[in-house]
Amino acid sequence: MNQRTRRTLCTTLMACSLAVGPAAAAWSAGAPAGPSGSECFVEAKAGDATKATVTGGGFLKTRGEVFLEQTDGHGHGDASATATVADDGSFTSGDLPAGQYVAFQHRGPRVACVGGQQARDVVDQKLILSEQARGTDEGRAQGRKLAASGACDAEAKPPKPNLHGLTPDAEARKKAEEAYKNAYSVAFDEAIARSCHH
């Protein structure tokens, strides 16, 4: 991969600080444990614009550490730092120079680390999708449970969504709640129908 391609892929902007470190950790346990689910985020260090923390999820512990390469600074082309992969596939670096990074493992793909608005968009979308999936699972389980007890006229009453500690903006939070409720209701109704009217 040449220098221009790396810079194109790594579109990190350190324009604003975004608390995605805890967010990345919050969902890493649910992230696919393989290269296709690998994600990487750059977060500006509060009070020091020259420093950043890089976090990620979906990496393979069996491949060893994650190499972090700064693509817009000195030492371009070499690993700038390494981070240990936890059992759940996540990692967190120590303080690194602010800038653009890619993360990779031996025999694994290079993952562009995102920050700023791009990272917020990823957090928001991930939350919406995870809430939709959770709504489907919980709605189906509750529908089956009530149908098994003979409550075939039961109506879906989705509980309040759990945002898993993620920090979406107000619009994304609303979309996530709607995605959860809609998915819950559809799955609940389908479970009731299958169990009571088959």
PDB file of C-alpha atoms in Angstrom:
ATOM      1  CA  MET A   1       0.000   0.000   0.000  1.00  0.00           C
ATOM      2  CA  ASN A   2       1.576   3.313  -1.027  1.00  0.00           C
ATOM      3  CA  GLN A   3       1.775   6.527   0.965  1.00  0.00           C
ATOM      4  CA  ARG A   4      -1.039   8.285  -0.911  1.00  0.00           C
ATOM      5  CA  THR A   5      -3.409   5.337  -0.439  1.00  0.00           C
ATOM      6  CA  ARG A   6      -2.645   5.222   3.279  1.00  0.00           C
ATOM      7  CA  ARG A   7      -3.385   8.916   3.636  1.00  0.00           C
ATOM      8  CA  THR A   8      -6.624   8.548   1.696  1.00  0.00           C
ATOM      9  CA  LEU A   9      -7.757   5.673   3.902  1.00  0.00           C
ATOM     10  CA  CYS A  10      -6.789   7.336   7.145  1.00  0.00           C
ATOM     11  CA  THR A  11      -9.071  10.364   7.248  1.00  0.00           C
ATOM     12  CA  THR A  12      -8.783  11.070  10.948  1.00  0.00           C
ATOM     13  CA  LEU A  13      -9.449  14.652  11.970  1.00  0.00           C
ATOM     14  CA  MET A  14      -8.375  15.825  15.394  1.00  0.00           C
ATOM     15  CA  ALA A  15     -10.649  18.861  15.153  1.00  0.00           C
ATOM     16  CA  CYS A  16     -12.579  18.030  18.280  1.00  0.00           C
ATOM     17  CA  SER A  17     -12.335  15.794  21.305  1.00  0.00           C
ATOM     18  CA  LEU A  18     -14.816  12.929  21.384  1.00  0.00           C
ATOM     19  CA  ALA A  19     -15.176  10.469  24.207  1.00  0.00           C
ATOM     20  CA  VAL A  20     -15.063   7.352  22.081  1.00  0.00           C
ATOM     21  CA  GLY A  21     -12.524   5.473  24.177  1.00  0.00           C
ATOM     22  CA  PRO A  22     -15.143   4.281  26.705  1.00  0.00           C
ATOM     23  CA  ALA A  23     -17.630   3.849  23.877  1.00  0.00           C
ATOM     24  CA  ALA A  24     -15.293   1.588  21.964  1.00  0.00           C
ATOM     25  CA  ALA A  25     -14.729  -0.477  25.085  1.00  0.00           C
ATOM     26  CA  ALA A  26     -18.465  -0.631  25.742  1.00  0.00           C
ATOM     27  CA  TRP A  27     -19.235  -2.361  22.491  1.00  0.00           C
ATOM     28  CA  SER A  28     -16.009  -4.274  21.903  1.00  0.00           C
ATOM     29  CA  ALA A  29     -17.337  -7.398  23.581  1.00  0.00           C
ATOM     30  CA  GLY A  30     -20.081  -7.515  20.978  1.00  0.00           C
ATOM     31  CA  ALA A  31     -17.867  -6.723  18.017  1.00  0.00           C
ATOM     32  CA  PRO A  32     -17.002  -9.543  15.629  1.00  0.00           C
ATOM     33  CA  ALA A  33     -13.788 -11.225  16.782  1.00  0.00           C
ATOM     34  CA  GLY A  34     -12.050 -10.938  13.443  1.00  0.00           C
ATOM     35  CA  PRO A  35     -10.545  -8.542  10.912  1.00  0.00           C
ATOM     36  CA  SER A  36     -13.872  -7.684   9.274  1.00  0.00           C
ATOM     37  CA  GLY A  37     -15.072  -6.210  12.568  1.00  0.00           C
ATOM     38  CA  SER A  38     -11.885  -4.360  13.476  1.00  0.00           C
ATOM     39  CA  GLU A  39     -12.318  -0.706  14.400  1.00  0.00           C
ATOM     40  CA  CYS A  40      -9.954   2.018  15.530  1.00  0.00           C
ATOM     41  CA  PHE A  41     -10.535   5.462  17.061  1.00  0.00           C
ATOM     42  CA  VAL A  42      -8.320   8.434  17.873  1.00  0.00           C
ATOM     43  CA  GLU A  43      -9.318  10.616  20.812  1.00  0.00           C
ATOM     44  CA  ALA A  44      -7.658  13.924  21.595  1.00  0.00           C
ATOM     45  CA  LYS A  45      -6.280  14.093  25.127  1.00  0.00           C
ATOM     46  CA  ALA A  46      -8.215  16.571  27.253  1.00  0.00           C
ATOM     47  CA  GLY A  47      -6.077  19.611  28.024  1.00  0.00           C
ATOM     48  CA  ASP A  48      -3.241  18.683  25.663  1.00  0.00           C
ATOM     49  CA  ALA A  49      -3.913  19.006  21.927  1.00  0.00           C
ATOM     50  CA  THR A  50      -0.488  17.528  21.120  1.00  0.00           C
ATOM     51  CA  LYS A  51      -1.422  14.119  22.562  1.00  0.00           C
ATOM     52  CA  ALA A  52      -3.990  11.470  21.660  1.00  0.00           C
ATOM     53  CA  THR A  53      -5.168   8.035  22.728  1.00  0.00           C
ATOM     54  CA  VAL A  54      -5.898   5.320  20.185  1.00  0.00           C
ATOM     55  CA  THR A  55      -8.476   2.642  21.027  1.00  0.00           C
ATOM     56  CA  GLY A  56     -10.007  -0.173  19.040  1.00  0.00           C
ATOM     57  CA  GLY A  57     -12.006  -3.364  19.005  1.00  0.00           C
ATOM     58  CA  GLY A  58     -12.518  -6.517  16.964  1.00  0.00           C
ATOM     59  CA  PHE A  59      -8.837  -7.499  16.860  1.00  0.00           C
ATOM     60  CA  LEU A  60      -7.524 -11.022  17.451  1.00  0.00           C
ATOM     61  CA  LYS A  61      -5.707 -11.757  20.695  1.00  0.00           C
ATOM     62  CA  THR A  62      -4.198 -14.838  19.039  1.00  0.00           C
ATOM     63  CA  ARG A  63      -2.316 -12.583  16.593  1.00  0.00           C
ATOM     64  CA  GLY A  64      -0.628 -10.714  19.402  1.00  0.00           C
ATOM     65  CA  GLU A  65      -0.248  -7.001  19.828  1.00  0.00           C
ATOM     66  CA  VAL A  66      -1.671  -4.253  17.625  1.00  0.00           C
ATOM     67  CA  PHE A  67       0.810  -2.018  15.801  1.00  0.00           C
ATOM     68  CA  LEU A  68      -0.096   1.651  15.520  1.00  0.00           C
ATOM     69  CA  GLU A  69       1.444   3.610  12.669  1.00  0.00           C
ATOM     70  CA  GLN A  70       1.221   7.395  12.504  1.00  0.00           C
ATOM     71  CA  THR A  71       0.606   8.280   8.870  1.00  0.00           C
ATOM     72  CA  ASP A  72       1.019  12.052   9.022  1.00  0.00           C
ATOM     73  CA  GLY A  73       4.118  12.492  11.145  1.00  0.00           C
ATOM     74  CA  HIS A  74       7.722  11.420  11.640  1.00  0.00           C
ATOM     75  CA  GLY A  75       8.555   7.788  11.165  1.00  0.00           C
ATOM     76  CA  HIS A  76       5.929   7.303   8.492  1.00  0.00           C
ATOM     77  CA  GLY A  77       5.897   3.675   7.360  1.00  0.00           C
ATOM     78  CA  ASP A  78       6.991   2.260  10.712  1.00  0.00           C
ATOM     79  CA  ALA A  79       4.991   1.209  13.742  1.00  0.00           C
ATOM     80  CA  SER A  80       4.881   4.249  16.039  1.00  0.00           C
ATOM     81  CA  ALA A  81       3.618   2.248  19.010  1.00  0.00           C
ATOM     82  CA  THR A  82       2.129  -1.065  20.033  1.00  0.00           C
ATOM     83  CA  ALA A  83      -0.837  -1.974  22.211  1.00  0.00           C
ATOM     84  CA  THR A  84      -1.858  -5.187  23.931  1.00  0.00           C
ATOM     85  CA  VAL A  85      -5.053  -6.881  22.773  1.00  0.00           C
ATOM     86  CA  ALA A  86      -7.444  -7.825  25.577  1.00  0.00           C
ATOM     87  CA  ASP A  87      -9.425 -11.066  25.646  1.00  0.00           C
ATOM     88  CA  ASP A  88     -12.450  -9.276  24.137  1.00  0.00           C
ATOM     89  CA  GLY A  89     -10.423  -8.009  21.153  1.00  0.00           C
ATOM     90  CA  SER A  90     -10.097  -4.412  22.336  1.00  0.00           C
ATOM     91  CA  PHE A  91      -6.976  -2.332  22.929  1.00  0.00           C
ATOM     92  CA  THR A  92      -6.041   1.082  24.312  1.00  0.00           C
ATOM     93  CA  SER A  93      -2.769   2.868  23.691  1.00  0.00           C
ATOM     94  CA  GLY A  94      -0.921   5.139  26.046  1.00  0.00           C
ATOM     95  CA  ASP A  95      -0.436   8.798  25.136  1.00  0.00           C
ATOM     96  CA  LEU A  96       0.660   9.185  21.517  1.00  0.00           C
ATOM     97  CA  PRO A  97       1.440  12.250  19.398  1.00  0.00           C
ATOM     98  CA  ALA A  98      -1.778  13.725  17.989  1.00  0.00           C
ATOM     99  CA  GLY A  99      -2.313  12.794  14.365  1.00  0.00           C
ATOM    100  CA  GLN A 100      -3.583  10.193  11.956  1.00  0.00           C
ATOM    101  CA  TYR A 101      -3.064   6.467  12.592  1.00  0.00           C
ATOM    102  CA  VAL A 102      -3.656   3.054  11.146  1.00  0.00           C
ATOM    103  CA  ALA A 103      -3.807  -0.084  13.297  1.00  0.00           C
ATOM    104  CA  PHE A 104      -2.758  -3.544  12.150  1.00  0.00           C
ATOM    105  CA  GLN A 105      -1.638  -6.975  13.296  1.00  0.00           C
ATOM    106  CA  HIS A 106       0.638  -9.560  11.707  1.00  0.00           C
ATOM    107  CA  ARG A 107      -1.172 -11.123   8.739  1.00  0.00           C
ATOM    108  CA  GLY A 108      -4.124  -8.814   9.333  1.00  0.00           C
ATOM    109  CA  PRO A 109      -5.675  -5.859   7.495  1.00  0.00           C
ATOM    110  CA  ARG A 110      -4.727  -2.230   8.081  1.00  0.00           C
ATOM    111  CA  VAL A 111      -7.548  -0.330   9.772  1.00  0.00           C
ATOM    112  CA  ALA A 112      -7.782   3.450   9.428  1.00  0.00           C
ATOM    113  CA  CYS A 113      -8.353   5.083  12.813  1.00  0.00           C
ATOM    114  CA  VAL A 114     -11.086   7.706  12.828  1.00  0.00           C
ATOM    115  CA  GLY A 115     -11.733  10.682  15.060  1.00  0.00           C
ATOM    116  CA  GLY A 116     -13.812  13.833  15.236  1.00  0.00           C
ATOM    117  CA  GLN A 117     -17.184  13.821  13.471  1.00  0.00           C
ATOM    118  CA  GLN A 118     -16.324  10.644  11.609  1.00  0.00           C
ATOM    119  CA  ALA A 119     -15.899   8.795  14.911  1.00  0.00           C
ATOM    120  CA  ARG A 120     -19.151  10.268  16.237  1.00  0.00           C
ATOM    121  CA  ASP A 121     -20.950   8.991  13.126  1.00  0.00           C
ATOM    122  CA  VAL A 122     -19.556   5.494  13.743  1.00  0.00           C
ATOM    123  CA  VAL A 123     -20.640   5.594  17.400  1.00  0.00           C
ATOM    124  CA  ASP A 124     -24.121   6.771  16.424  1.00  0.00           C
ATOM    125  CA  GLN A 125     -24.595   4.150  13.717  1.00  0.00           C
ATOM    126  CA  LYS A 126     -23.246   1.368  15.899  1.00  0.00           C
ATOM    127  CA  LEU A 127     -25.666   2.310  18.651  1.00  0.00           C
ATOM    128  CA  ILE A 128     -28.660   2.318  16.303  1.00  0.00           C
ATOM    129  CA  LEU A 129     -27.758  -1.099  14.869  1.00  0.00           C
ATOM    130  CA  SER A 130     -27.044  -2.639  18.264  1.00  0.00           C
ATOM    131  CA  GLU A 131     -30.339  -1.367  19.679  1.00  0.00           C
ATOM    132  CA  GLN A 132     -32.223  -2.701  16.660  1.00  0.00           C
ATOM    133  CA  ALA A 133     -30.643  -6.141  17.122  1.00  0.00           C
ATOM    134  CA  ARG A 134     -31.301  -6.077  20.866  1.00  0.00           C
ATOM    135  CA  GLY A 135     -34.928  -5.076  20.292  1.00  0.00           C
ATOM    136  CA  THR A 136     -35.406  -8.015  17.938  1.00  0.00           C
ATOM    137  CA  ASP A 137     -33.871 -10.503  20.385  1.00  0.00           C
ATOM    138  CA  GLU A 138     -35.746  -9.237  23.422  1.00  0.00           C
ATOM    139  CA  GLY A 139     -39.061  -8.811  21.622  1.00  0.00           C
ATOM    140  CA  ARG A 140     -38.870 -12.365  20.258  1.00  0.00           C
ATOM    141  CA  ALA A 141     -37.988 -13.808  23.682  1.00  0.00           C
ATOM    142  CA  GLN A 142     -40.788 -11.961  25.476  1.00  0.00           C
ATOM    143  CA  GLY A 143     -43.336 -12.854  22.784  1.00  0.00           C
ATOM    144  CA  ARG A 144     -42.463 -16.550  23.016  1.00  0.00           C
ATOM    145  CA  LYS A 145     -42.617 -16.450  26.797  1.00  0.00           C
ATOM    146  CA  LEU A 146     -46.073 -14.859  26.883  1.00  0.00           C
ATOM    147  CA  ALA A 147     -47.386 -17.085  24.083  1.00  0.00           C
ATOM    148  CA  ALA A 148     -46.188 -20.164  25.992  1.00  0.00           C
ATOM    149  CA  SER A 149     -48.198 -18.997  29.013  1.00  0.00           C
ATOM    150  CA  GLY A 150     -51.314 -18.663  26.837  1.00  0.00           C
ATOM    151  CA  ALA A 151     -51.308 -14.859  26.615  1.00  0.00           C
ATOM    152  CA  CYS A 152     -51.979 -14.801  22.866  1.00  0.00           C
ATOM    153  CA  ASP A 153     -53.640 -11.384  23.033  1.00  0.00           C
ATOM    154  CA  ALA A 154     -50.612  -9.761  24.674  1.00  0.00           C
ATOM    155  CA  GLU A 155     -49.322  -6.498  23.236  1.00  0.00           C
ATOM    156  CA  ALA A 156     -45.698  -5.497  22.861  1.00  0.00           C
ATOM    157  CA  LYS A 157     -44.454  -3.255  25.662  1.00  0.00           C
ATOM    158  CA  PRO A 158     -40.789  -2.641  24.957  1.00  0.00           C
ATOM    159  CA  PRO A 159     -38.744  -1.561  27.968  1.00  0.00           C
ATOM    160  CA  LYS A 160     -36.633   1.558  27.828  1.00  0.00           C
ATOM    161  CA  PRO A 161     -33.570   0.948  25.604  1.00  0.00           C
ATOM    162  CA  ASN A 162     -30.188   0.536  27.225  1.00  0.00           C
ATOM    163  CA  LEU A 163     -27.634   2.766  25.494  1.00  0.00           C
ATOM    164  CA  HIS A 164     -24.692   0.662  26.788  1.00  0.00           C
ATOM    165  CA  GLY A 165     -22.746   3.684  27.993  1.00  0.00           C
ATOM    166  CA  LEU A 166     -22.346   5.048  24.469  1.00  0.00           C
ATOM    167  CA  THR A 167     -22.505   8.797  23.952  1.00  0.00           C
ATOM    168  CA  PRO A 168     -24.546   9.510  20.819  1.00  0.00           C
ATOM    169  CA  ASP A 169     -25.902  12.903  19.909  1.00  0.00           C
ATOM    170  CA  ALA A 170     -29.598  13.660  20.539  1.00  0.00           C
ATOM    171  CA  GLU A 171     -30.722  12.713  17.028  1.00  0.00           C
ATOM    172  CA  ALA A 172     -28.896   9.385  17.087  1.00  0.00           C
ATOM    173  CA  ARG A 173     -30.230   8.629  20.576  1.00  0.00           C
ATOM    174  CA  LYS A 174     -33.774   9.184  19.307  1.00  0.00           C
ATOM    175  CA  LYS A 175     -33.167   7.012  16.235  1.00  0.00           C
ATOM    176  CA  ALA A 176     -31.675   4.262  18.416  1.00  0.00           C
ATOM    177  CA  GLU A 177     -34.695   4.296  20.725  1.00  0.00           C
ATOM    178  CA  GLU A 178     -37.066   4.147  17.746  1.00  0.00           C
ATOM    179  CA  ALA A 179     -35.048   1.321  16.152  1.00  0.00           C
ATOM    180  CA  TYR A 180     -35.201  -0.645  19.398  1.00  0.00           C
ATOM    181  CA  LYS A 181     -38.952  -0.138  19.904  1.00  0.00           C
ATOM    182  CA  ASN A 182     -39.829  -0.945  16.289  1.00  0.00           C
ATOM    183  CA  ALA A 183     -37.645  -4.058  16.201  1.00  0.00           C
ATOM    184  CA  TYR A 184     -38.981  -5.207  19.577  1.00  0.00           C
ATOM    185  CA  SER A 185     -42.619  -4.785  18.508  1.00  0.00           C
ATOM    186  CA  VAL A 186     -42.171  -6.560  15.164  1.00  0.00           C
ATOM    187  CA  ALA A 187     -40.296  -9.502  16.725  1.00  0.00           C
ATOM    188  CA  PHE A 188     -42.789  -9.711  19.611  1.00  0.00           C
ATOM    189  CA  ASP A 189     -45.805  -9.800  17.274  1.00  0.00           C
ATOM    190  CA  GLU A 190     -44.143 -12.411  15.045  1.00  0.00           C
ATOM    191  CA  ALA A 191     -43.356 -14.630  18.045  1.00  0.00           C
ATOM    192  CA  ILE A 192     -46.949 -14.390  19.299  1.00  0.00           C
ATOM    193  CA  ALA A 193     -48.318 -15.150  15.836  1.00  0.00           C
ATOM    194  CA  ARG A 194     -46.059 -18.162  15.318  1.00  0.00           C
ATOM    195  CA  SER A 195     -46.737 -19.649  18.712  1.00  0.00           C
ATOM    196  CA  CYS A 196     -50.472 -18.981  18.860  1.00  0.00           C
ATOM    197  CA  HIS A 197     -51.594 -19.298  15.255  1.00  0.00           C
ATOM    198  CA  HIS A 198     -49.490 -22.030  13.672  1.00  0.00           C
TER     199      HIS A 198
END
